[in-house]
Tab-separated table of C-alpha atoms and ligand atoms in Angstrom:
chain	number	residue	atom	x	y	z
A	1	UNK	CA	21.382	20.377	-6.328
A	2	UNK	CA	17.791	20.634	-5.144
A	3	UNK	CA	17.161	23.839	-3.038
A	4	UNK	CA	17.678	22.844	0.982
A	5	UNK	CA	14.220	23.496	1.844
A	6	UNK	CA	12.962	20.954	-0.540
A	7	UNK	CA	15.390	18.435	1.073
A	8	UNK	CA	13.886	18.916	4.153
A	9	UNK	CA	10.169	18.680	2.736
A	10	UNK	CA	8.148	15.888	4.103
A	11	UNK	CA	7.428	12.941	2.167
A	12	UNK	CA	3.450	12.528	0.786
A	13	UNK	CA	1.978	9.486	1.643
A	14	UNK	CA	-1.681	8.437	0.625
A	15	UNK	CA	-4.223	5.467	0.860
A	16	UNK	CA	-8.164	4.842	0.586
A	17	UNK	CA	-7.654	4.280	4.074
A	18	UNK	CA	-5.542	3.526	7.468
A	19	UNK	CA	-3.704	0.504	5.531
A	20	UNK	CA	-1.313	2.651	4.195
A	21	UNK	CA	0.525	2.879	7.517
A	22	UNK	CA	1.676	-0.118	6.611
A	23	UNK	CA	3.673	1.687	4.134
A	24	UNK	CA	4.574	4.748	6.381
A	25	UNK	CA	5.962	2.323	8.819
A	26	UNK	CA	8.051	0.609	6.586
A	27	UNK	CA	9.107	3.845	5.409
A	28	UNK	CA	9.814	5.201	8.684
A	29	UNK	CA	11.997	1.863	9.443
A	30	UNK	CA	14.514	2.755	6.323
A	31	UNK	CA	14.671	6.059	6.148
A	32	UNK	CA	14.080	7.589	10.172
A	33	UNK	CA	15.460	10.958	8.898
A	34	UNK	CA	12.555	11.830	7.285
A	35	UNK	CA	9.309	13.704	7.709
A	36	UNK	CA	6.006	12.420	6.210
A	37	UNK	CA	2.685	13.917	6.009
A	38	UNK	CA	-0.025	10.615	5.444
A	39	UNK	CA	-3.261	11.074	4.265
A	40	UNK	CA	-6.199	8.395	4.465
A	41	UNK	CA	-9.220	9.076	2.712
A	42	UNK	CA	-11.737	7.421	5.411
A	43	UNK	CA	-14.096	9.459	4.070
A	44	UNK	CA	-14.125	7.272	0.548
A	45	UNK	CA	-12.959	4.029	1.849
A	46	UNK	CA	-12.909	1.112	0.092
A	47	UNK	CA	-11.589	2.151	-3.442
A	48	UNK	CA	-11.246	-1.398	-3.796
A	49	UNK	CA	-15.094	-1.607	-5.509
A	50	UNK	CA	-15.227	1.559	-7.051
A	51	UNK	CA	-15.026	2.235	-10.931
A	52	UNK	CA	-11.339	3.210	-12.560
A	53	UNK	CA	-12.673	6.171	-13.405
A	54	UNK	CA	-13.667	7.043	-9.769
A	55	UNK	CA	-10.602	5.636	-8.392
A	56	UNK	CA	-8.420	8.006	-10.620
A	57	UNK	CA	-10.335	11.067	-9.482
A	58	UNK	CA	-9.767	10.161	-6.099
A	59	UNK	CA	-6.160	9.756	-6.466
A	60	UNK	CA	-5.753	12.816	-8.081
A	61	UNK	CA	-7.371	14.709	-5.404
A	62	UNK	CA	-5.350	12.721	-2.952
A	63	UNK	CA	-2.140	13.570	-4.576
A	64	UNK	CA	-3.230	17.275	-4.483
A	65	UNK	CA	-3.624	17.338	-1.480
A	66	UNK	CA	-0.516	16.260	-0.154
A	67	UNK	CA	1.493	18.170	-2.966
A	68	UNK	CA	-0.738	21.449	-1.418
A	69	UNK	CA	1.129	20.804	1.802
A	70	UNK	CA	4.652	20.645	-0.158
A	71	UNK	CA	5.836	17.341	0.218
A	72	UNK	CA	9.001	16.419	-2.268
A	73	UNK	CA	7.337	13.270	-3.243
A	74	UNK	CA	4.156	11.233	-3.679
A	75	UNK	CA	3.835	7.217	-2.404
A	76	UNK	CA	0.921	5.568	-3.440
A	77	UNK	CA	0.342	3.219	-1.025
A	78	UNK	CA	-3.049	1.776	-1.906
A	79	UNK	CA	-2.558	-1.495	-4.395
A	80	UNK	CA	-5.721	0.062	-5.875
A	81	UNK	CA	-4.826	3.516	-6.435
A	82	UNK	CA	-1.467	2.033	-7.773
A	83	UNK	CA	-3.197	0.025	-10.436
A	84	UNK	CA	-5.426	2.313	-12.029
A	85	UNK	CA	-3.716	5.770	-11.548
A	86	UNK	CA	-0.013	5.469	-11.437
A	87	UNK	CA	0.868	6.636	-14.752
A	88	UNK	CA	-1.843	9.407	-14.593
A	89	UNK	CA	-0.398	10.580	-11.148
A	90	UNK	CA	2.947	10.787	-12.630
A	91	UNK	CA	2.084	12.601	-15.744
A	92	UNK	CA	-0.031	15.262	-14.024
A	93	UNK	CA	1.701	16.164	-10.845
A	94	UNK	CA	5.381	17.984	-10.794
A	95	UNK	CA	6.792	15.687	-7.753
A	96	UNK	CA	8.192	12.108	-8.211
A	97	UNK	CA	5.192	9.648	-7.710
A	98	UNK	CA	5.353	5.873	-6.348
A	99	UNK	CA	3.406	3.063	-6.459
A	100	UNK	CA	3.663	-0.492	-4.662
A	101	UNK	CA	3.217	-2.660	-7.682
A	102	UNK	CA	6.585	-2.252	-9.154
A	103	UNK	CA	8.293	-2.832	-5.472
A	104	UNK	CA	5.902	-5.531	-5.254
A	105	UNK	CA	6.524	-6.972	-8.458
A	106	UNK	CA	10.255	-6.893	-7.912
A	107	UNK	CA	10.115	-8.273	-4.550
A	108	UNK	CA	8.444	-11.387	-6.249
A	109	UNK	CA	10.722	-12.055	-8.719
A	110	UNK	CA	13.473	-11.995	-6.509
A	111	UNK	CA	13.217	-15.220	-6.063
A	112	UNK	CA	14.232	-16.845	-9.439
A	113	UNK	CA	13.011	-20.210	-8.461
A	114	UNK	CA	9.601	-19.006	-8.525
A	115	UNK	CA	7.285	-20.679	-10.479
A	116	UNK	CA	3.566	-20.778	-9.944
A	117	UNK	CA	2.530	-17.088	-8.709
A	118	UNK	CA	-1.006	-16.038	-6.439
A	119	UNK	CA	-2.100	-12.732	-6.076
A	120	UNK	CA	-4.918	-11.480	-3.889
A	121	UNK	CA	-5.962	-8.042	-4.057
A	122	UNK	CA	-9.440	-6.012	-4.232
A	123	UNK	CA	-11.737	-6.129	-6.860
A	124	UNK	CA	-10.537	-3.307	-8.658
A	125	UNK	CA	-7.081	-4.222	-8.367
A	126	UNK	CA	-7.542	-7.955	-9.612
A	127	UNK	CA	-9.578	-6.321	-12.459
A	128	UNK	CA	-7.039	-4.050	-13.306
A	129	UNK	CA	-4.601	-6.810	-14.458
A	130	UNK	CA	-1.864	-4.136	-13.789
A	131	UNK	CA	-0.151	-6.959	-11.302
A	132	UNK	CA	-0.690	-9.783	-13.935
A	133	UNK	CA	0.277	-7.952	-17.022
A	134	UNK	CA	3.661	-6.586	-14.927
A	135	UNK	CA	4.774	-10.042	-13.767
A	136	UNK	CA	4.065	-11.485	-17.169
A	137	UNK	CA	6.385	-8.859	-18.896
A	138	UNK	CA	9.148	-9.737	-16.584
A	139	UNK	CA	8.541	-13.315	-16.748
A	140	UNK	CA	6.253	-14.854	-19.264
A	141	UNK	CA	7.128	-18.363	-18.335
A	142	UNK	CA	5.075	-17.697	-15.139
A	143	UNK	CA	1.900	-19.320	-14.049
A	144	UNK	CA	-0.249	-16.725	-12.600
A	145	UNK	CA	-3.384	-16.979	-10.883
A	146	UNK	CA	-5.349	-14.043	-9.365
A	147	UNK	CA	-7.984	-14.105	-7.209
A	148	UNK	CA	-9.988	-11.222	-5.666
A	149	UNK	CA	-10.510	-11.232	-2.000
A	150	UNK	CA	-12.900	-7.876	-0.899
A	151	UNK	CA	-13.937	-9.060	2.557
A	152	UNK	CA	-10.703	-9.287	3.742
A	153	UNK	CA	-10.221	-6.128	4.366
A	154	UNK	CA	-13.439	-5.238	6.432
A	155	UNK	CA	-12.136	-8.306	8.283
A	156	UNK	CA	-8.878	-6.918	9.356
A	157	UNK	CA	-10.098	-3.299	9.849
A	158	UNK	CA	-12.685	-5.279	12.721
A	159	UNK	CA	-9.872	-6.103	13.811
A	160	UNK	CA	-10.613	-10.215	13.686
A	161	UNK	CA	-7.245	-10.906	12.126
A	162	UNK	CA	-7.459	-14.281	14.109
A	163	UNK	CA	-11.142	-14.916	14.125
A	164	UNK	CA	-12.285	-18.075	12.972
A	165	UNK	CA	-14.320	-16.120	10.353
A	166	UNK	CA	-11.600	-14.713	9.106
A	167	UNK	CA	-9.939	-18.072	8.661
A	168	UNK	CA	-12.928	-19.941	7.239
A	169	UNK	CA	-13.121	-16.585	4.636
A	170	UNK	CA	-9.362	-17.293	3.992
A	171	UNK	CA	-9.563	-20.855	3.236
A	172	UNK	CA	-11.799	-20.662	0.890
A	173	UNK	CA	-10.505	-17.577	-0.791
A	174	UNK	CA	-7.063	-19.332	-1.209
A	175	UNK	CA	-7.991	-22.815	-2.187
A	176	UNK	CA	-7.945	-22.473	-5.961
A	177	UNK	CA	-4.581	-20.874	-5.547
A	178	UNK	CA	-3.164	-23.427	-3.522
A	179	UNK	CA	-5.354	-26.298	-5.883
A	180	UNK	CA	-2.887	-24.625	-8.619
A	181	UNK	CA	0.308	-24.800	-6.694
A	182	UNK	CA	0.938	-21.391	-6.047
A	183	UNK	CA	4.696	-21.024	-4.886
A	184	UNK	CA	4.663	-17.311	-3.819
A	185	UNK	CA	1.322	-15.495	-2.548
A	186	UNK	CA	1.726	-11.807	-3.490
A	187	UNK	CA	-0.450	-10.195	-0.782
A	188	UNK	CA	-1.272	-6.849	-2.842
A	189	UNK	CA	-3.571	-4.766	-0.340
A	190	UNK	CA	-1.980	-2.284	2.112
A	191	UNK	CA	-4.118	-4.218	4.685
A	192	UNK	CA	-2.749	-8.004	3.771
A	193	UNK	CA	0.345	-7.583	5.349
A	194	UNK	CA	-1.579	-7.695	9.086
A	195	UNK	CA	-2.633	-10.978	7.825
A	196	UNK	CA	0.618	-12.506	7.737
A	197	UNK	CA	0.768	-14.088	10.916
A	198	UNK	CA	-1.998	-16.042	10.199
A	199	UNK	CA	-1.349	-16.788	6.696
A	200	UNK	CA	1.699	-18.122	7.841
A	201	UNK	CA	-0.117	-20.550	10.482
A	202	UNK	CA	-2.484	-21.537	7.872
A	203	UNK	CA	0.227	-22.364	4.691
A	204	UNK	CA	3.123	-23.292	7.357
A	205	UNK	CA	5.667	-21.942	5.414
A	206	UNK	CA	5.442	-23.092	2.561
A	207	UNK	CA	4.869	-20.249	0.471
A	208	UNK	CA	6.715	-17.507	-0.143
A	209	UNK	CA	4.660	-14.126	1.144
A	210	UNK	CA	5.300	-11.076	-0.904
A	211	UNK	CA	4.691	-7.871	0.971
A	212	UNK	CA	5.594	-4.853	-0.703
A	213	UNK	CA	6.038	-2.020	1.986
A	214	UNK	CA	9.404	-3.026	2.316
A	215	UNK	CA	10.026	-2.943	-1.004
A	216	UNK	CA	8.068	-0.062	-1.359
A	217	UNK	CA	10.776	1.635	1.016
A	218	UNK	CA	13.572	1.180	-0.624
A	219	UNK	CA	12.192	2.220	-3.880
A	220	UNK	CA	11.783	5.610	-2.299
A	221	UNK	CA	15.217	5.856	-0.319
A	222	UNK	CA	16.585	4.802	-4.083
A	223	UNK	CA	14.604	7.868	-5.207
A	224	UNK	CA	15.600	10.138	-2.575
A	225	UNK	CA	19.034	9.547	-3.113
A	226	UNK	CA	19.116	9.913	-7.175
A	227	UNK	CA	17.468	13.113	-7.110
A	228	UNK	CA	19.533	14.038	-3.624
A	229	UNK	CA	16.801	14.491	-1.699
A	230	UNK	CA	17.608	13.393	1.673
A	231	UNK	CA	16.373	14.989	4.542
A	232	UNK	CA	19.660	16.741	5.903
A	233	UNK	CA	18.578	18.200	9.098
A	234	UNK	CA	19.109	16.535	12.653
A	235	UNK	CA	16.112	17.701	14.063
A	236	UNK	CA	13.361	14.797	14.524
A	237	UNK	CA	11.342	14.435	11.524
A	238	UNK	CA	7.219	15.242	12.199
A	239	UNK	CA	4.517	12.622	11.209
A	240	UNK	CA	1.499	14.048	10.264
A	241	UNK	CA	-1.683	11.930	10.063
A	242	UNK	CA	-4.917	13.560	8.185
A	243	UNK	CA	-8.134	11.453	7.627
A	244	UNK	CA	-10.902	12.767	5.486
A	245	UNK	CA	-13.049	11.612	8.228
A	246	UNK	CA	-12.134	11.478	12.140
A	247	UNK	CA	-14.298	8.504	13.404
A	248	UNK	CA	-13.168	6.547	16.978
A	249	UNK	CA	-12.856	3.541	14.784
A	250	UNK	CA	-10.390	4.938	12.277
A	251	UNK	CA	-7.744	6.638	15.259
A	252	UNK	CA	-7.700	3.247	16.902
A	253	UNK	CA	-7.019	1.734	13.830
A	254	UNK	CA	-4.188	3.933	13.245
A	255	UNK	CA	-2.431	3.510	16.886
A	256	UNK	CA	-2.551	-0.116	15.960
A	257	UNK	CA	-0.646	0.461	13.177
A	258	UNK	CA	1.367	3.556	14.641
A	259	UNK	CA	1.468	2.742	18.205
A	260	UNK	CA	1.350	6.507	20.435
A	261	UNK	CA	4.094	7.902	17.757
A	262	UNK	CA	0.822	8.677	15.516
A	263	UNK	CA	0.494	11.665	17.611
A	264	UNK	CA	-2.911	13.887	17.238
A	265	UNK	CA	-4.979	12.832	13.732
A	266	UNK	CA	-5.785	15.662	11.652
A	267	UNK	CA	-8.916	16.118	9.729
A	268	UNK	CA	-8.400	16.414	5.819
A	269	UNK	CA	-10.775	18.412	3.654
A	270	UNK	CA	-9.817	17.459	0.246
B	301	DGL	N1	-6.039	0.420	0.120
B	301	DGL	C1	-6.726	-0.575	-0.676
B	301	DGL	C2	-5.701	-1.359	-1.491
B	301	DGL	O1	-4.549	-1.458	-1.156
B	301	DGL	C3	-7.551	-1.502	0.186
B	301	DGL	C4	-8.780	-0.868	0.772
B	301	DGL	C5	-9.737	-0.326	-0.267
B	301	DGL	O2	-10.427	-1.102	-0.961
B	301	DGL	O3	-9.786	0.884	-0.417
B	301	DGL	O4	-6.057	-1.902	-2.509
C-alpha cells in the first residue's frame, strides 16, 4: 500500500502551453477528488515546430519540474511532447508517466466500423509518425492519412475559433482528408478539441471526432486505482496553475479554459 501522503499528492500535469487544460478539465470531470498542479511552458510555446531533440529536453525539464513539487504522477498532455518523449519520460523519471496518444489511439478504435482514419496534429507530431505507426499496429487494415495543421493553433489561442479565417484555414487543411474519405478525424493537439464546435458545423456529423482528454482521463483514474493511489481525503483538492511566462494573454486564455476555478497563475522557473 502506497504511503498516505503519496495518495494525497497532487497529480502533474504539463503542456507547451494553456491547451493542456483541456486535459486538466477532463481530468477534473472524472476524478473531482483530486489535486493537480499544471504547468504550461508559455515561455517555449509552440513545441509543435521545434526539433525532437529540443522537444525531449523540454519535456524532461517539464516533468522535473512537476515531480520537484511531488506530484504521484506525470500526464503529458501535449500531442507533441507525447510523440517524441513518452518512452524517455517514463524511463527516466520514478513516477508513472502518461501520454494522450495511447487514450487517443484507443478512443479511435473504439469504433470497429472504422475504416478510413485523419489525423491532424503539429508539425512535429505528424512527423513523428508515433500516431500512424500506433494505429497501424492495432489495425493494419486501416487507411490512414495525416496531415499537419500548425496555424491552427495560433488561430484558436486568438481566440477566432469561429472566424471566417479560421474556417477558410480549415477547409483547406481538411480537404485531402475528406477527398480520401476519412471516417473518423483524430484531432491530436491539446488545442483541437476548442475546435469542435465548428468542425462539427463544417463536416455535419458525419465524421466521427476523436478527442482524447477524455480518454486521457480515464487512463489515469485506471492508473490511480491499480497502483491505489486515490486521493483519500475529503478536503477540496487545490489546482495549481504555473506558466513559465505570466503574459495578460496567456491568464485569459486559461479562464477560458478554467473559468474563475483557475484561481491565481503562478510563475514557473524551470
Ligand atoms: N501542445 C501542442 C500539442 O498538443 C500544441 C501547441 C504547440 O505546438 O506547442 O501538440
Amino acid at each position: 500500500m502506497p504511503a498516505k501522503d503519496l495518495r494525497s499528492a497532487p497529480l502533474g500535469v504539463f503542456d507547451s502551453g494553456v491547451g493542456g487544460l483541456t486535459v486538466v478539465r477532463a481530468l477534473r470531470e472524472l476524478l473531482p477528488g483530486e489535486s493537480i498542479i499544471y504547468l504550461g511552458d508559455t515561455a517555449r510555446v509552440p513545441y509543435g515546430s521545434k526539433s525532437p531533440d529540443t522537444i525531449r529536453r523540454y519535456a524532461v525539464e517539464d516533468t522535473q519540474f512537476l515531480t520537484r513539487l511531488g506530484v504521484k504522477a506525470v500526464v503529458a498532455a501535449c500531442n507533441t511532447a507525447t510523440a517524441h518523449a513518452l518512452q524517455l519520460l517514463q524511463s527516466t523519471f520514478r513516477v508513472p508517466v502518461i501520454g494522450v496518444l495511447e487514450p487517443g489511439v484507443e478512443a479511435t478504435l473504439a469504433d470497429p466500423a472504422c475504416q478510413r482514419v485523419g489525423i491532424i496534429g503539429t508539425e512535429g507530431t505528424i512527423r513523428s509518425s508515433a500516431y500512424q505507426y500506433s494505429l497501424a499496429m492495432r489495425r493494419p487494415d486501416l487507411r490512414i492519412h495525416a496531415a499537419a495543421t500548425p496555424l491552427l493553433v495560433p488561430f484558436i489561442e486568438e481566440g477566432w475559433t469561429e472566424h471566417p479565417a479560421l474556417k477558410a484555414v480549415l477547409r483547406d487543411y481538411l480537404k485531402p482528408l475528406l477527398d480520401k474519405g476519412v471516417d473518423t478525424l483524430v484531432l491530436a493537439c491539446t488545442h483541437y478539441p476548442l475546435l469542435i464546435p465548428v468542425l462539427k458545423k463544417m463536416l455535419g456529423g458525419k465524421i466521427r471526432l476523436v478527442d482524447s482528454a477524455s480518454t486521457c482521463a480515464a487512463h489515469v483514474r485506471s492508473l490511480l486505482d491499480s497502483h491505489d493511489l486515490r486521493r483519500a481525503a475529503k478536503s477540496k483538492p487545490s489546482l495549481e496553475i504555473y506558466l513559465t511566462d505570466l503574459s495578460e494573454k496567456a491568464e485569459v486564455m486559461v479562464r477560458r479554459f478554467l473559468g474563475d476555478d483557475a484561481g491565481k497563475v503562478k510563475m514557473a522557473v524551470l
